[in-house]
Amino acid sequence: MSEKYSGPDAAQHAASGLSKRQLTTLLSGCVILATAAWIAEVDPMALFATGAREQMAAFVAEGVPPETGREYLLGRSLRDGLLWAIVETLAISVVGTTLAVALAVPLGLTSAATVTHRGPLYRNASAGRIAVGRGLYHASRTVLSFLRSVPGIVWGFLFVTAIGLGPFAGVLALAVHNAGVLGKLYADFLEDTDPMTTEAVAGSGATRLQAVCHGMVPQVTPTIASYTLYRWECTIRSAAILGFVGAGGVGYYLVITIQRLQYGKLSTAILAVFALVVTSDWLGSQLRTRLG
């Protein structure tokens, strides 16, 4: 049973339903939202302008039914056609995520304070050893911040400029950006592990590396696997976008059909991306269930 409010301003509280603090918080939130909408130039009426309505009507009229011609779907050779682009997008996401994990694991370990300089593993360590560990920690954190602060599409543009058009540029872009994201997550998970377990392993005579491998890592392995799979699902959507800068995949078809106003083919490409995302979500969910 809930208790009834009986404070000095009970009547006012009952009448308004909100305390002064809640009302102030609500008003502050409204002011922030209104300011953000003004900065973002939010204008709902733009959706109903004559030009916008004509473009939407043209997309619906010309985009239905979607293009299902054999040449568009399968192309004239093996490495051609929309379906190959879908397979290429999936391959970019798989290889890109694998490389990201390979980069994120060492960076995540050196970015965790409990691994480098703090916690039960360093109670009897010398000041010099702790200083070295703290320096490694800050350097690794800086690298991770830089990797994830640059958007994947910008990394894609840089790698396309460096090595030319093609899916390998997309692989590198996804690997670098997601290494920053995953490395930060891995480090945070390691810092949240139970220190008693790590201390027990270290107390048995294990070295610091052994204590990390047998005390910390087993505690976070299921969580890391789950978040890595979720990140792989995100990379599929990112891989589709990377085609806009020439990094291969289905994004190439999206940008070409948009530029040529081929709405029927654009509808097919959008539906293909939707099917790919739904399939990857289902597959990721199944894998997480097995790991759980």
GROMACS .gro file of C-alpha atoms in nm:
model
  292
    1MET     CA    1   0.000   0.000   0.000
    2SER     CA    2   0.146   0.343  -0.093
    3GLU     CA    3   0.184   0.609   0.178
    4LYS     CA    4  -0.015   0.932   0.141
    5TYR     CA    5   0.188   1.255   0.140
    6SER     CA    6   0.122   1.458   0.465
    7GLY     CA    7   0.385   1.733   0.453
    8PRO     CA    8   0.328   2.107   0.522
    9ASP     CA    9   0.224   2.176   0.162
   10ALA     CA   10   0.013   1.864   0.126
   11ALA     CA   11  -0.281   2.050  -0.024
   12GLN     CA   12  -0.065   2.216  -0.288
   13HIS     CA   13   0.113   1.889  -0.359
   14ALA     CA   14  -0.211   1.703  -0.408
   15ALA     CA   15  -0.351   1.978  -0.628
   16SER     CA   16  -0.052   2.011  -0.860
   17GLY     CA   17   0.069   1.651  -0.863
   18LEU     CA   18   0.429   1.776  -0.899
   19SER     CA   19   0.671   1.909  -0.642
   20LYS     CA   20   0.862   2.232  -0.705
   21ARG     CA   21   1.175   2.034  -0.779
   22GLN     CA   22   0.998   1.813  -1.031
   23LEU     CA   23   0.833   2.114  -1.192
   24THR     CA   24   1.169   2.293  -1.220
   25THR     CA   25   1.326   1.985  -1.376
   26LEU     CA   26   1.038   1.954  -1.623
   27LEU     CA   27   1.058   2.320  -1.724
   28SER     CA   28   1.435   2.300  -1.761
   29GLY     CA   29   1.398   1.998  -1.986
   30CYS     CA   30   1.143   2.183  -2.200
   31VAL     CA   31   1.376   2.483  -2.234
   32ILE     CA   32   1.668   2.261  -2.338
   33LEU     CA   33   1.448   2.076  -2.590
   34ALA     CA   34   1.314   2.401  -2.737
   35THR     CA   35   1.666   2.544  -2.766
   36ALA     CA   36   1.794   2.227  -2.933
   37ALA     CA   37   1.501   2.231  -3.178
   38TRP     CA   38   1.574   2.596  -3.264
   39ILE     CA   39   1.944   2.521  -3.324
   40ALA     CA   40   1.854   2.217  -3.537
   41GLU     CA   41   1.612   2.434  -3.738
   42VAL     CA   42   1.324   2.193  -3.678
   43ASP     CA   43   1.035   2.283  -3.911
   44PRO     CA   44   0.759   2.016  -3.936
   45MET     CA   45   0.578   2.223  -4.199
   46ALA     CA   46   0.869   2.159  -4.439
   47LEU     CA   47   0.735   1.805  -4.477
   48PHE     CA   48   0.409   1.944  -4.615
   49ALA     CA   49   0.563   2.196  -4.856
   50THR     CA   50   0.467   2.159  -5.222
   51GLY     CA   51   0.812   2.038  -5.333
   52ALA     CA   52   0.835   1.780  -5.052
   53ARG     CA   53   0.490   1.641  -5.126
   54GLU     CA   54   0.570   1.612  -5.497
   55GLN     CA   55   0.896   1.427  -5.430
   56MET     CA   56   0.730   1.184  -5.187
   57ALA     CA   57   0.447   1.122  -5.436
   58ALA     CA   58   0.703   1.057  -5.713
   59PHE     CA   59   0.890   0.809  -5.494
   60VAL     CA   60   0.571   0.618  -5.412
   61ALA     CA   61   0.447   0.623  -5.771
   62GLU     CA   62   0.776   0.516  -5.928
   63GLY     CA   63   0.911   0.305  -5.640
   64VAL     CA   64   0.619   0.060  -5.639
   65PRO     CA   65   0.658  -0.213  -5.745
   66PRO     CA   66   1.030  -0.255  -5.666
   67GLU     CA   67   1.266  -0.350  -5.948
   68THR     CA   68   1.303  -0.730  -5.969
   69GLY     CA   69   1.474  -0.766  -6.305
   70ARG     CA   70   1.728  -1.048  -6.326
   71GLU     CA   71   2.004  -0.821  -6.453
   72TYR     CA   72   1.962  -0.581  -6.160
   73LEU     CA   73   1.948  -0.857  -5.899
   74LEU     CA   74   2.212  -1.097  -6.035
   75GLY     CA   75   2.410  -0.881  -6.276
   76ARG     CA   76   2.603  -1.011  -6.573
   77SER     CA   77   2.886  -1.181  -6.381
   78LEU     CA   78   2.950  -1.335  -6.039
   79ARG     CA   79   3.078  -1.014  -5.881
   80ASP     CA   80   2.792  -0.804  -6.008
   81GLY     CA   81   2.430  -0.735  -5.921
   82LEU     CA   82   2.246  -0.633  -5.605
   83LEU     CA   83   2.257  -0.977  -5.442
   84TRP     CA   84   2.636  -0.987  -5.468
   85ALA     CA   85   2.648  -0.642  -5.310
   86ILE     CA   86   2.446  -0.778  -5.018
   87VAL     CA   87   2.689  -1.068  -4.977
   88GLU     CA   88   2.979  -0.824  -5.001
   89THR     CA   89   2.826  -0.604  -4.730
   90LEU     CA   90   2.792  -0.905  -4.500
   91ALA     CA   91   3.153  -1.007  -4.569
   92ILE     CA   92   3.277  -0.652  -4.495
   93SER     CA   93   3.098  -0.655  -4.160
   94VAL     CA   94   3.232  -0.999  -4.059
   95VAL     CA   95   3.596  -0.928  -4.147
   96GLY     CA   96   3.578  -0.570  -4.016
   97THR     CA   97   3.438  -0.683  -3.681
   98THR     CA   98   3.698  -0.961  -3.650
   99LEU     CA   99   3.982  -0.715  -3.708
  100ALA     CA  100   3.819  -0.472  -3.465
  101VAL     CA  101   3.816  -0.738  -3.192
  102ALA     CA  102   4.182  -0.820  -3.264
  103LEU     CA  103   4.271  -0.453  -3.210
  104ALA     CA  104   4.031  -0.396  -2.921
  105VAL     CA  105   4.150  -0.682  -2.697
  106PRO     CA  106   4.506  -0.552  -2.632
  107LEU     CA  107   4.388  -0.191  -2.621
  108GLY     CA  108   4.107  -0.284  -2.382
  109LEU     CA  109   4.348  -0.464  -2.149
  110THR     CA  110   4.593  -0.173  -2.136
  111SER     CA  111   4.304   0.074  -2.093
  112ALA     CA  112   4.171  -0.096  -1.779
  113ALA     CA  113   4.304   0.062  -1.459
  114THR     CA  114   4.263  -0.265  -1.270
  115VAL     CA  115   4.496  -0.433  -1.519
  116THR     CA  116   4.763  -0.163  -1.545
  117HIS     CA  117   4.808   0.017  -1.211
  118ARG     CA  118   4.515  -0.002  -0.965
  119GLY     CA  119   4.343  -0.261  -0.747
  120PRO     CA  120   4.452  -0.577  -0.565
  121LEU     CA  121   4.721  -0.664  -0.822
  122TYR     CA  122   4.922  -0.352  -0.734
  123ARG     CA  123   4.896  -0.322  -0.355
  124ASN     CA  124   5.263  -0.402  -0.308
  125ALA     CA  125   5.389  -0.263  -0.639
  126SER     CA  126   5.664  -0.001  -0.652
  127ALA     CA  127   5.588   0.363  -0.732
  128GLY     CA  128   5.778   0.330  -1.059
  129ARG     CA  129   5.572   0.029  -1.170
  130ILE     CA  130   5.247   0.208  -1.093
  131ALA     CA  131   5.365   0.519  -1.280
  132VAL     CA  132   5.447   0.312  -1.588
  133GLY     CA  133   5.107   0.142  -1.569
  134ARG     CA  134   4.927   0.475  -1.532
  135GLY     CA  135   5.110   0.613  -1.835
  136LEU     CA  136   5.014   0.308  -2.042
  137TYR     CA  137   4.654   0.344  -1.924
  138HIS     CA  138   4.624   0.708  -2.030
  139ALA     CA  139   4.800   0.648  -2.364
  140SER     CA  140   4.568   0.358  -2.449
  141ARG     CA  141   4.259   0.553  -2.346
  142THR     CA  142   4.367   0.840  -2.571
  143VAL     CA  143   4.411   0.605  -2.867
  144LEU     CA  144   4.066   0.452  -2.812
  145SER     CA  145   3.905   0.796  -2.785
  146PHE     CA  146   4.064   0.904  -3.112
  147LEU     CA  147   3.963   0.586  -3.299
  148ARG     CA  148   3.596   0.611  -3.206
  149SER     CA  149   3.573   0.991  -3.229
  150VAL     CA  150   3.622   0.975  -3.607
  151PRO     CA  151   3.301   0.843  -3.771
  152GLY     CA  152   3.325   0.524  -3.974
  153ILE     CA  153   3.227   0.701  -4.297
  154VAL     CA  154   3.518   0.944  -4.252
  155TRP     CA  155   3.757   0.654  -4.196
  156GLY     CA  156   3.609   0.500  -4.512
  157PHE     CA  157   3.680   0.816  -4.712
  158LEU     CA  158   4.038   0.825  -4.582
  159PHE     CA  159   4.105   0.459  -4.667
  160VAL     CA  160   3.943   0.495  -5.012
  161THR     CA  161   4.176   0.787  -5.072
  162ALA     CA  162   4.475   0.583  -4.955
  163ILE     CA  163   4.416   0.241  -5.116
  164GLY     CA  164   4.144   0.311  -5.373
  165LEU     CA  165   3.782   0.209  -5.419
  166GLY     CA  166   3.667  -0.132  -5.301
  167PRO     CA  167   3.541  -0.336  -5.006
  168PHE     CA  168   3.883  -0.360  -4.836
  169ALA     CA  169   3.862   0.012  -4.759
  170GLY     CA  170   3.528  -0.058  -4.590
  171VAL     CA  171   3.681  -0.342  -4.389
  172LEU     CA  172   3.957  -0.116  -4.259
  173ALA     CA  173   3.715   0.166  -4.180
  174LEU     CA  174   3.490  -0.063  -3.976
  175ALA     CA  175   3.787  -0.225  -3.803
  176VAL     CA  176   3.945   0.100  -3.689
  177HIS     CA  177   3.628   0.275  -3.571
  178ASN     CA  178   3.485  -0.030  -3.395
  179ALA     CA  179   3.817  -0.109  -3.230
  180GLY     CA  180   3.776   0.222  -3.047
  181VAL     CA  181   3.420   0.138  -2.943
  182LEU     CA  182   3.486  -0.222  -2.839
  183GLY     CA  183   3.817  -0.142  -2.666
  184LYS     CA  184   3.640   0.114  -2.444
  185LEU     CA  185   3.367  -0.137  -2.357
  186TYR     CA  186   3.616  -0.414  -2.282
  187ALA     CA  187   3.815  -0.185  -2.052
  188ASP     CA  188   3.504  -0.072  -1.863
  189PHE     CA  189   3.392  -0.432  -1.815
  190LEU     CA  190   3.735  -0.532  -1.680
  191GLU     CA  191   3.730  -0.244  -1.431
  192ASP     CA  192   3.391  -0.360  -1.300
  193THR     CA  193   3.503  -0.716  -1.221
  194ASP     CA  194   3.491  -0.853  -0.868
  195PRO     CA  195   3.828  -0.771  -0.703
  196MET     CA  196   3.789  -1.053  -0.452
  197THR     CA  197   3.811  -1.313  -0.730
  198THR     CA  198   4.119  -1.152  -0.880
  199GLU     CA  199   4.279  -1.122  -0.537
  200ALA     CA  200   4.212  -1.490  -0.466
  201VAL     CA  201   4.383  -1.595  -0.790
  202ALA     CA  202   4.679  -1.363  -0.724
  203GLY     CA  203   4.702  -1.496  -0.366
  204SER     CA  204   4.752  -1.848  -0.496
  205GLY     CA  205   5.090  -1.746  -0.635
  206ALA     CA  206   4.984  -1.647  -0.987
  207THR     CA  207   5.157  -1.366  -1.173
  208ARG     CA  208   4.968  -1.048  -1.265
  209LEU     CA  209   4.912  -1.173  -1.621
  210GLN     CA  210   4.783  -1.507  -1.492
  211ALA     CA  211   4.556  -1.329  -1.244
  212VAL     CA  212   4.411  -1.118  -1.526
  213CYS     CA  213   4.362  -1.420  -1.754
  214HIS     CA  214   4.214  -1.650  -1.487
  215GLY     CA  215   4.059  -1.398  -1.248
  216MET     CA  216   3.922  -1.108  -1.455
  217VAL     CA  217   3.870  -1.236  -1.809
  218PRO     CA  218   3.637  -1.528  -1.720
  219GLN     CA  219   3.409  -1.285  -1.534
  220VAL     CA  220   3.350  -1.066  -1.841
  221THR     CA  221   3.369  -1.317  -2.126
  222PRO     CA  222   2.989  -1.372  -2.168
  223THR     CA  223   2.921  -0.997  -2.152
  224ILE     CA  224   3.198  -0.918  -2.398
  225ALA     CA  225   3.072  -1.185  -2.639
  226SER     CA  226   2.719  -1.046  -2.621
  227TYR     CA  227   2.826  -0.685  -2.683
  228THR     CA  228   3.061  -0.792  -2.963
  229LEU     CA  229   2.773  -0.965  -3.140
  230TYR     CA  230   2.558  -0.655  -3.097
  231ARG     CA  231   2.838  -0.446  -3.243
  232TRP     CA  232   2.859  -0.682  -3.540
  233GLU     CA  233   2.489  -0.616  -3.606
  234CYS     CA  234   2.567  -0.243  -3.603
  235THR     CA  235   2.854  -0.288  -3.849
  236ILE     CA  236   2.616  -0.435  -4.107
  237ARG     CA  237   2.423  -0.108  -4.111
  238SER     CA  238   2.748   0.087  -4.116
  239ALA     CA  239   2.883  -0.125  -4.404
  240ALA     CA  240   2.578  -0.031  -4.610
  241ILE     CA  241   2.651   0.339  -4.555
  242LEU     CA  242   3.022   0.305  -4.640
  243GLY     CA  243   2.927   0.237  -5.001
  244PHE     CA  244   2.845   0.608  -5.028
  245VAL     CA  245   3.218   0.686  -5.026
  246GLY     CA  246   3.312   0.402  -5.261
  247ALA     CA  247   3.393   0.135  -5.001
  248GLY     CA  248   3.185  -0.134  -5.175
  249GLY     CA  249   2.872  -0.315  -5.066
  250VAL     CA  250   2.508  -0.229  -5.116
  251GLY     CA  251   2.571   0.138  -5.037
  252TYR     CA  252   2.705   0.179  -5.390
  253TYR     CA  253   2.367   0.075  -5.529
  254LEU     CA  254   2.186   0.308  -5.291
  255VAL     CA  255   2.386   0.614  -5.393
  256ILE     CA  256   2.371   0.535  -5.767
  257THR     CA  257   1.993   0.487  -5.769
  258ILE     CA  258   1.943   0.804  -5.563
  259GLN     CA  259   2.158   1.009  -5.799
  260ARG     CA  260   1.974   0.872  -6.105
  261LEU     CA  261   1.628   0.900  -5.943
  262GLN     CA  262   1.564   0.528  -6.013
  263TYR     CA  263   1.306   0.483  -5.739
  264GLY     CA  264   1.209   0.127  -5.834
  265LYS     CA  265   1.568   0.009  -5.795
  266LEU     CA  266   1.605   0.221  -5.481
  267SER     CA  267   1.304   0.045  -5.326
  268THR     CA  268   1.460  -0.293  -5.399
  269ALA     CA  269   1.793  -0.189  -5.247
  270ILE     CA  270   1.620  -0.056  -4.933
  271LEU     CA  271   1.422  -0.379  -4.895
  272ALA     CA  272   1.743  -0.579  -4.941
  273VAL     CA  273   1.915  -0.383  -4.663
  274PHE     CA  274   1.608  -0.429  -4.442
  275ALA     CA  275   1.614  -0.806  -4.499
  276LEU     CA  276   1.986  -0.818  -4.424
  277VAL     CA  277   1.945  -0.624  -4.099
  278VAL     CA  278   1.650  -0.838  -3.983
  279THR     CA  279   1.841  -1.157  -4.064
  280SER     CA  280   2.152  -1.039  -3.880
  281ASP     CA  281   1.943  -0.934  -3.577
  282TRP     CA  282   1.786  -1.280  -3.565
  283LEU     CA  283   2.121  -1.453  -3.608
  284GLY     CA  284   2.282  -1.237  -3.340
  285SER     CA  285   1.994  -1.310  -3.102
  286GLN     CA  286   2.034  -1.684  -3.159
  287LEU     CA  287   2.408  -1.670  -3.095
  288ARG     CA  288   2.362  -1.465  -2.777
  289THR     CA  289   2.108  -1.717  -2.652
  290ARG     CA  290   2.355  -1.999  -2.708
  291LEU     CA  291   2.633  -1.807  -2.533
  292GLY     CA  292   2.403  -1.720  -2.244
   0.00000   0.00000   0.00000
